CSV table of C-alpha atoms and ligand atoms in Angstrom, one decimal:
chain,number,residue,atom,x,y,z
A,12,MET,CA,-17.6,74.9,27.2
A,13,VAL,CA,-17.9,74.6,30.7
A,14,ASP,CA,-20.8,74.1,33.6
A,15,LEU,CA,-20.3,76.0,36.8
A,16,ALA,CA,-24.1,76.0,37.7
A,17,GLY,CA,-24.0,72.4,37.6
A,18,GLN,CA,-21.2,71.6,39.6
A,19,HIS,CA,-22.5,73.6,41.8
A,20,GLY,CA,-26.3,72.0,42.5
A,21,ARG,CA,-24.1,68.9,43.1
A,22,ILE,CA,-22.8,70.6,46.9
A,23,GLN,CA,-25.3,73.4,46.6
A,24,VAL,CA,-26.8,72.7,50.5
A,25,GLU,CA,-23.3,72.9,51.3
A,26,LEU,CA,-22.1,75.9,49.7
A,27,ASP,CA,-25.7,77.9,50.7
A,28,ALA,CA,-24.9,77.6,54.1
A,29,ALA,CA,-21.1,78.2,54.3
A,30,LEU,CA,-22.7,81.5,52.5
A,31,LEU,CA,-24.9,82.2,54.5
A,32,SER,CA,-23.2,81.6,57.1
A,33,ALA,CA,-19.9,84.2,56.4
A,34,ALA,CA,-23.0,86.6,55.7
A,35,ASN,CA,-24.6,86.4,59.0
A,36,ALA,CA,-21.3,86.7,60.4
A,37,GLY,CA,-20.5,89.4,59.5
A,38,ALA,CA,-16.5,89.6,58.3
A,39,TYR,CA,-16.5,90.4,55.2
A,40,ILE,CA,-12.8,91.4,54.6
A,41,GLN,CA,-10.2,89.1,56.4
A,42,GLY,CA,-12.7,87.1,58.4
A,43,PRO,CA,-11.7,84.0,59.3
A,44,GLU,CA,-12.8,81.9,56.3
A,45,VAL,CA,-9.9,83.3,54.7
A,46,LYS,CA,-7.2,82.4,56.9
A,47,THR,CA,-8.5,78.6,57.4
A,48,PHE,CA,-8.4,78.0,53.9
A,49,ALA,CA,-5.2,79.8,53.7
A,50,THR,CA,-4.1,77.1,56.1
A,51,GLU,CA,-6.4,74.0,54.1
A,52,LEU,CA,-5.2,74.8,50.7
A,53,ALA,CA,-1.7,74.8,51.9
A,54,ASN,CA,-2.3,71.3,53.7
A,55,TYR,CA,-3.6,70.1,50.2
A,56,LEU,CA,0.1,71.5,48.5
A,57,ASP,CA,2.0,70.5,50.9
A,58,VAL,CA,3.9,74.4,50.9
A,59,ALA,CA,4.5,76.0,53.7
A,60,HIS,CA,2.8,79.9,53.6
A,61,VAL,CA,0.0,80.0,51.3
A,62,ILE,CA,-0.8,84.0,51.2
A,63,PRO,CA,-4.5,84.8,49.5
A,64,CYS,CA,-5.2,87.7,47.7
A,65,ALA,CA,-8.2,89.4,44.9
A,66,ASN,CA,-7.4,87.5,41.2
A,67,GLY,CA,-4.3,85.6,39.6
A,68,THR,CA,-2.8,89.1,37.4
A,69,ASP,CA,-2.7,90.2,41.5
A,70,ALA,CA,-0.8,87.2,42.5
A,71,LEU,CA,1.6,87.5,39.5
A,72,GLN,CA,2.1,91.1,40.3
A,73,ILE,CA,2.9,90.8,43.6
A,74,ALA,CA,5.7,88.2,43.1
A,75,LEU,CA,6.9,89.7,41.3
A,76,MET,CA,7.1,92.7,43.3
A,77,ALA,CA,8.7,90.8,46.6
A,78,LEU,CA,11.4,89.4,44.1
A,79,GLY,CA,12.9,93.2,44.3
A,80,LEU,CA,14.1,93.3,41.1
A,81,LYS,CA,15.3,96.7,39.1
A,82,PRO,CA,13.3,98.6,36.5
A,83,GLY,CA,14.7,97.2,33.2
A,84,ASP,CA,16.1,93.7,34.8
A,85,GLU,CA,15.0,90.3,32.9
A,86,VAL,CA,12.3,88.4,33.2
A,87,ILE,CA,12.1,85.3,30.8
A,88,THR,CA,8.6,83.7,29.8
A,89,ALA,CA,6.1,82.2,27.5
A,90,THR,CA,4.8,83.9,24.5
A,91,PHE,CA,2.1,81.3,24.2
A,92,THR,CA,-0.1,81.9,27.1
A,93,TYR,CA,-2.4,84.9,28.9
A,94,VAL,CA,-1.4,87.9,29.0
A,95,ALA,CA,-1.3,88.1,32.3
A,96,THR,CA,1.3,86.6,33.0
A,97,ALA,CA,4.0,89.3,30.8
A,98,GLU,CA,1.1,92.4,31.1
A,99,VAL,CA,2.7,92.4,35.2
A,100,ILE,CA,6.2,92.0,33.8
A,101,ALA,CA,5.9,95.1,32.1
A,102,LEU,CA,3.9,96.9,34.4
A,103,LEU,CA,6.1,97.0,37.5
A,104,GLY,CA,8.5,98.4,34.8
A,105,LEU,CA,10.4,95.1,33.9
A,106,THR,CA,10.9,93.3,30.6
A,107,PRO,CA,9.4,90.6,29.4
A,108,VAL,CA,11.3,88.4,27.6
A,109,LEU,CA,9.1,86.0,25.2
A,110,VAL,CA,10.7,83.0,24.4
A,111,ASP,CA,8.9,80.0,22.1
A,112,VAL,CA,7.2,76.4,23.8
A,113,ARG,CA,7.1,73.3,23.4
A,114,PRO,CA,5.3,71.7,20.2
A,115,ASP,CA,4.1,69.0,22.3
A,116,THR,CA,2.9,70.3,25.5
A,117,PHE,CA,4.0,74.0,24.8
A,118,SER,CA,5.6,74.6,27.9
A,119,LEU,CA,9.1,76.9,27.9
A,120,ASP,CA,11.4,75.4,25.4
A,121,LEU,CA,14.0,75.5,28.2
A,122,ASP,CA,16.5,75.4,24.4
A,123,GLN,CA,15.0,78.6,24.4
A,124,VAL,CA,15.2,79.7,28.2
A,125,ARG,CA,19.2,78.8,28.3
A,126,ALA,CA,19.5,81.1,24.9
A,127,ALA,CA,17.8,84.3,26.5
A,128,ILE,CA,19.8,84.1,29.6
A,129,GLY,CA,21.5,87.4,29.9
A,130,PRO,CA,22.9,90.0,32.5
A,131,LYS,CA,19.8,91.9,33.6
A,132,THR,CA,17.4,88.3,33.2
A,133,LYS,CA,16.7,87.6,37.3
A,134,ALA,CA,13.6,85.6,36.7
A,135,VAL,CA,11.5,82.9,34.3
A,136,VAL,CA,7.3,82.3,34.9
A,137,PRO,CA,7.0,79.1,33.4
A,138,VAL,CA,3.0,78.9,32.6
A,139,HIS,CA,2.1,75.1,33.6
A,140,LEU,CA,-0.6,76.1,30.7
A,141,TYR,CA,-4.2,73.9,30.5
A,142,GLY,CA,-3.0,71.8,33.8
A,143,GLN,CA,0.1,69.9,32.5
A,144,ALA,CA,4.1,70.6,34.2
A,145,ALA,CA,6.4,72.8,32.5
A,146,ASP,CA,10.0,71.1,32.7
A,147,MET,CA,10.4,72.4,36.7
A,148,GLU,CA,13.2,69.9,36.8
A,149,ALA,CA,15.2,71.3,34.7
A,150,LEU,CA,14.6,74.9,34.6
A,151,MET,CA,15.3,74.6,38.4
A,152,GLN,CA,18.6,73.5,37.6
A,153,LEU,CA,18.3,76.3,35.0
A,154,ALA,CA,17.3,79.2,37.1
A,155,GLN,CA,20.3,77.6,40.4
A,156,ASP,CA,23.6,77.9,37.8
A,157,HIS,CA,22.2,81.5,37.0
A,158,SER,CA,21.1,82.9,40.0
A,159,LEU,CA,17.3,83.4,38.6
A,160,PHE,CA,14.0,83.1,40.9
A,161,VAL,CA,11.6,80.9,39.4
A,162,VAL,CA,8.1,82.5,39.7
A,163,GLU,CA,4.9,79.3,38.4
A,164,ASP,CA,1.8,80.6,36.7
A,165,CYS,CA,-0.5,77.6,37.9
A,166,ALA,CA,-3.6,79.7,37.2
A,167,GLN,CA,-4.4,76.8,35.1
A,168,ALA,CA,-3.0,73.6,36.5
A,169,ILE,CA,-3.7,73.6,40.4
A,170,GLY,CA,-3.9,70.1,41.9
A,171,SER,CA,-1.4,68.9,39.1
A,172,THR,CA,1.7,67.3,40.8
A,173,TYR,CA,5.6,67.0,39.3
A,174,THR,CA,7.7,63.5,39.7
A,175,PHE,CA,10.8,64.1,39.8
A,176,SER,CA,13.6,61.8,38.6
A,177,ASP,CA,14.7,60.8,41.9
A,178,GLY,CA,10.6,59.9,42.2
A,179,ARG,CA,10.5,62.5,44.5
A,180,LYS,CA,6.7,64.1,44.0
A,181,ALA,CA,5.1,68.2,44.9
A,182,LYS,CA,2.8,69.9,43.2
A,183,VAL,CA,3.1,72.3,40.9
A,184,GLY,CA,3.6,76.6,42.4
A,185,THR,CA,5.4,74.4,45.2
A,186,ILE,CA,8.5,74.0,43.2
A,187,GLY,CA,9.8,77.3,42.2
A,188,HIS,CA,10.3,80.0,44.9
A,189,ILE,CA,6.7,80.8,44.4
A,190,GLY,CA,3.8,79.8,43.2
A,191,CYS,CA,1.0,82.1,41.5
A,192,THR,CA,-2.3,81.2,41.2
A,193,SER,CA,-6.5,81.9,40.4
A,194,PHE,CA,-9.7,81.3,41.8
A,195,PHE,CA,-11.4,82.5,38.7
A,196,PRO,CA,-14.9,80.8,38.2
A,197,SER,CA,-14.2,78.9,35.5
A,198,LYS,CA,-10.3,77.6,36.7
A,199,ASN,CA,-10.9,74.3,37.9
A,200,LEU,CA,-10.6,75.2,41.8
A,201,GLY,CA,-13.2,78.4,41.1
A,202,CYS,CA,-15.0,80.4,43.2
A,203,MET,CA,-18.0,83.1,42.6
A,204,GLY,CA,-16.2,85.3,41.4
A,205,ASP,CA,-12.6,86.7,41.9
A,206,GLY,CA,-9.5,85.5,44.0
A,207,GLY,CA,-6.1,83.6,43.2
A,208,ALA,CA,-3.4,82.8,45.9
A,209,MET,CA,0.2,82.7,45.8
A,210,TYR,CA,2.7,80.2,47.9
A,211,THR,CA,5.5,79.7,48.9
A,212,GLN,CA,8.2,77.5,50.9
A,213,ASP,CA,10.7,80.5,52.2
A,214,ALA,CA,9.2,82.2,55.3
A,215,ALA,CA,10.9,85.7,54.4
A,216,LEU,CA,9.6,85.3,50.4
A,217,ALA,CA,5.9,84.7,52.4
A,218,GLU,CA,6.1,87.7,54.6
A,219,GLN,CA,7.3,89.8,51.6
A,220,LEU,CA,4.1,88.7,49.5
A,221,ARG,CA,2.0,89.1,52.9
A,222,MET,CA,3.3,92.5,53.3
A,223,ILE,CA,2.6,94.2,49.6
A,224,ALA,CA,-0.6,92.5,49.4
A,225,ASN,CA,-1.4,94.2,52.6
A,226,HIS,CA,0.2,97.4,51.1
A,227,GLY,CA,3.2,96.9,52.3
A,228,GLN,CA,1.7,97.1,56.0
A,229,LYS,CA,3.2,94.4,58.9
A,230,VAL,CA,2.3,97.1,61.2
A,231,LYS,CA,-0.7,98.8,61.4
A,232,TYR,CA,-0.8,101.5,59.8
A,233,ARG,CA,3.4,101.6,59.3
A,234,HIS,CA,4.5,101.0,55.5
A,235,ASP,CA,7.6,99.3,55.3
A,236,VAL,CA,7.9,98.9,51.4
A,237,ILE,CA,5.6,100.5,48.2
A,238,GLY,CA,2.1,97.6,48.7
A,239,CYS,CA,-1.2,97.5,47.0
A,240,ASN,CA,-4.3,96.7,48.5
A,241,SER,CA,-4.9,92.5,47.1
A,242,ARG,CA,-7.4,90.6,49.1
A,243,LEU,CA,-9.6,87.7,49.1
A,244,ASP,CA,-12.8,88.7,49.7
A,245,THR,CA,-14.4,86.4,53.4
A,246,LEU,CA,-17.3,85.2,51.3
A,247,GLN,CA,-15.2,83.7,47.9
A,248,ALA,CA,-12.9,82.5,50.8
A,249,ALA,CA,-16.3,80.2,52.7
A,250,VAL,CA,-16.8,78.7,49.0
A,251,LEU,CA,-13.4,77.9,48.5
A,252,ARG,CA,-13.0,75.9,51.7
A,253,VAL,CA,-16.5,74.2,50.4
A,254,LYS,CA,-15.5,73.3,46.7
A,255,LEU,CA,-11.5,72.6,47.7
A,256,PRO,CA,-12.6,68.7,49.8
A,257,HIS,CA,-13.4,68.1,46.0
A,258,LEU,CA,-10.7,69.5,44.1
A,259,ASN,CA,-9.0,65.5,43.7
A,260,ALA,CA,-12.7,64.5,41.8
A,261,TYR,CA,-13.0,67.3,39.5
A,262,ILE,CA,-9.8,66.3,38.9
A,263,GLN,CA,-10.4,62.8,38.3
A,264,ALA,CA,-13.5,64.3,35.5
A,265,ARG,CA,-11.2,65.8,33.7
A,266,GLN,CA,-8.6,63.2,33.6
A,267,GLU,CA,-11.9,60.8,32.7
A,268,ALA,CA,-13.4,63.1,30.8
A,269,ALA,CA,-10.0,63.8,28.4
A,270,ALA,CA,-9.6,59.9,28.0
A,271,TYR,CA,-13.1,59.5,27.0
A,272,TYR,CA,-12.5,62.4,23.8
A,273,ASP,CA,-9.3,60.6,23.6
A,274,THR,CA,-10.6,57.1,22.5
A,275,GLY,CA,-13.3,59.1,19.8
A,276,LEU,CA,-11.0,61.5,18.5
A,277,SER,CA,-6.5,60.1,18.9
A,278,GLN,CA,-8.0,57.9,15.2
A,279,ILE,CA,-8.7,60.7,13.4
A,280,GLU,CA,-5.5,62.3,10.7
A,281,GLY,CA,-6.3,65.7,11.0
A,282,VAL,CA,-6.1,66.2,14.7
A,283,ILE,CA,-3.6,65.5,17.4
A,284,VAL,CA,-5.0,65.1,21.1
A,285,PRO,CA,-3.1,66.5,23.9
A,286,ALA,CA,0.6,65.2,24.1
A,287,ARG,CA,1.2,63.6,28.4
A,288,THR,CA,4.4,64.2,29.8
A,289,SER,CA,5.2,61.6,32.4
A,290,ALA,CA,6.7,64.0,35.0
A,291,SER,CA,3.3,65.5,35.2
A,292,THR,CA,-0.1,64.9,36.1
A,293,HIS,CA,-2.3,66.5,33.3
A,294,VAL,CA,-5.7,68.1,35.2
A,295,PHE,CA,-6.8,69.0,31.7
A,296,HIS,CA,-7.7,73.0,32.1
A,297,GLN,CA,-8.3,72.5,28.5
A,298,TYR,CA,-8.4,70.1,26.9
A,299,THR,CA,-6.9,71.4,23.4
A,300,LEU,CA,-6.6,69.4,19.9
A,301,GLN,CA,-3.8,71.0,17.6
A,302,VAL,CA,-6.5,70.6,13.6
A,303,LYS,CA,-3.6,70.4,11.5
A,304,ASN,CA,-4.2,71.0,7.5
A,305,GLY,CA,-5.4,74.5,7.9
A,306,GLN,CA,-8.6,73.1,8.9
A,307,ARG,CA,-9.1,74.7,11.9
A,308,ASP,CA,-11.7,77.1,11.9
A,309,ALA,CA,-13.7,75.3,9.6
A,310,LEU,CA,-13.3,72.5,12.4
A,311,LYS,CA,-14.8,75.4,14.5
A,312,ALA,CA,-17.4,76.6,13.1
A,313,HIS,CA,-18.5,73.4,11.9
A,314,LEU,CA,-18.9,72.7,16.0
A,315,GLU,CA,-21.0,76.3,16.5
A,316,ALA,CA,-23.4,75.1,13.5
A,317,ALA,CA,-24.3,71.3,15.7
A,318,GLY,CA,-24.7,74.1,18.5
A,319,ILE,CA,-21.0,72.8,20.6
A,320,PRO,CA,-19.1,75.6,21.8
A,321,SER,CA,-15.2,75.5,21.7
A,322,MET,CA,-12.8,77.7,22.0
A,323,ILE,CA,-9.0,79.1,20.8
A,324,TYR,CA,-6.8,79.6,23.7
A,325,TYR,CA,-5.4,81.8,22.2
A,326,PRO,CA,-5.3,83.3,18.6
A,327,TRP,CA,-2.3,85.3,19.2
A,328,PRO,CA,0.9,85.3,20.6
A,329,LEU,CA,2.4,87.5,22.9
A,330,HIS,CA,4.8,88.9,20.5
A,331,ALA,CA,2.7,89.8,18.2
A,332,GLN,CA,0.3,91.8,20.4
A,333,PRO,CA,0.4,95.4,20.0
A,334,ALA,CA,0.9,95.7,23.1
A,335,PHE,CA,4.2,93.5,23.4
A,336,ALA,CA,5.6,94.6,19.7
A,337,SER,CA,9.1,95.0,19.6
A,338,ASP,CA,12.5,94.4,17.4
A,339,ARG,CA,13.5,91.9,19.1
A,340,TYR,CA,10.8,89.5,18.4
A,341,PRO,CA,10.1,89.6,14.2
A,342,VAL,CA,6.7,87.9,13.1
A,343,GLY,CA,8.6,84.4,12.4
A,344,ALA,CA,10.7,84.5,15.6
A,345,PHE,CA,8.3,81.8,17.3
A,346,PRO,CA,6.9,79.3,15.2
A,347,VAL,CA,5.8,76.8,17.4
A,348,ALA,CA,3.6,79.7,19.2
A,349,GLU,CA,2.4,81.4,15.5
A,350,ARG,CA,1.3,77.7,14.6
A,351,LEU,CA,-0.2,77.2,17.3
A,352,CYS,CA,-2.7,79.7,17.0
A,353,HIS,CA,-3.2,78.4,14.3
A,354,GLU,CA,-3.9,75.3,14.5
A,355,VAL,CA,-5.2,75.1,19.0
A,356,LEU,CA,-8.8,74.6,19.3
A,357,SER,CA,-10.2,73.9,23.2
A,358,LEU,CA,-13.1,71.8,23.4
A,359,PRO,CA,-15.6,71.8,26.4
A,360,MET,CA,-13.9,70.7,29.9
A,361,HIS,CA,-15.8,70.4,32.6
A,362,THR,CA,-16.7,68.2,35.7
A,363,GLU,CA,-20.0,67.7,34.6
A,364,LEU,CA,-19.8,66.5,30.5
A,365,THR,CA,-21.5,63.3,30.6
A,366,ALA,CA,-20.8,60.5,27.8
A,367,GLU,CA,-24.2,61.6,25.9
A,368,ILE,CA,-22.5,65.4,25.3
A,369,GLN,CA,-19.2,63.7,24.8
A,370,ASP,CA,-20.5,61.4,22.2
A,371,HIS,CA,-22.5,63.9,20.4
A,372,ILE,CA,-19.0,66.3,20.2
A,373,ILE,CA,-16.6,63.5,18.8
A,374,HIS,CA,-19.4,62.3,16.4
A,375,THR,CA,-20.3,65.6,15.2
A,376,ILE,CA,-15.3,66.1,14.8
A,377,GLN,CA,-15.7,62.7,13.2
A,378,SER,CA,-18.6,63.6,10.6
A,379,PHE,CA,-16.5,66.9,9.7
A,380,TYR,CA,-13.6,64.3,8.7
A,381,HIS,CA,-16.4,62.0,7.0
A,382,ILE,CA,-15.5,59.2,9.8
B,29,PLP,C1,-6.7,83.0,34.3
B,29,PLP,C2,-5.4,82.9,34.0
B,29,PLP,C3,-4.2,84.2,35.0
B,29,PLP,C4,-4.9,85.1,35.2
B,29,PLP,O1,-5.8,85.0,37.0
B,29,PLP,P1,-6.9,86.2,36.6
B,29,PLP,O2,-7.5,85.6,38.0
B,29,PLP,O3,-8.3,86.1,36.1
B,29,PLP,O4,-6.3,87.1,37.3
B,29,PLP,C5,-3.4,84.1,35.0
B,29,PLP,N1,-2.2,83.3,34.4
B,29,PLP,C6,-3.0,82.5,33.3
B,29,PLP,C7,-2.3,81.6,32.5
B,29,PLP,C8,-4.3,82.3,33.2
B,29,PLP,O5,-4.6,81.0,32.7
């Protein structure tokens, strides 16, 4: 599904030098690389504050902790996402309120968000699933009308650019109150272990995020709030500093690979290739087909028999997970997400795909449909 060794091989010399230099410097925790990386990422995103942390799940948790919510407050998010998005809401004693997604982009259905807003609703967490932004302009308007916070889950969409109706452009994660991302190795900007970051334009929120990620302290051993321990390692920051300048090229390689898949697959009647919205670039963390006529699992097996991996992101919606089951959402409550869980199939997508590899994948899919 990914080729991290191939990607690293191209920048091996730079990576080796950065790792060795960080190892020899000895400042393994909060070394200078961490701060420098934060500044470089802030410049890339054009955002005022970047606060690195230990992983993307922590980023979401710390973001929600910084908003001053009370137990029982409700946070609206998509039922069709990675578990981390909703997990942290529940862990903090907040109530996740799940809604269905749009059938084309798989991001939050804003009519459903509007209908789910009640007196306890305090925040919305849009997920820019697979690498394409949710409807941020309309969502920010809705949030403003109802005094809600917006925390963007950008773990799959770092570098994606959103264009507002007046032509203004912004990177995802810099539009809501806080953006959260992950540097898990397979993400579009991945390190060699775990890592994550939060972004915000708001200085007061930035201070709160920084404090919470550091045991609730601004002054050493003086704890103003209950926090946690969530840090990006110096070694990971050193890796990310080498890779960040390549992020745009990585995105371009993914977009070219996606276009190549499209050419070979879009005329097949049994599959739907990923939709693109005009408001957002798609950075293709995943290239995800919808496989019609109940044939998804058979197509997956056909690919596997030819030695081609494919993945189902995600096989169950959150409302159908034992951990999140609620009378509020009986089975059938969210038909789009429930259908997608039976139809989605993500193909290998990374920066090292060649026409030869993609031709093999495309021909194997075509042969499944007797083309
Ligand atoms: C990867 C991911 C996360 C969590 O990131 P970790 O670094 O693995 O904790 C959260 N949300 C989404 C949508 C993700 O894809």
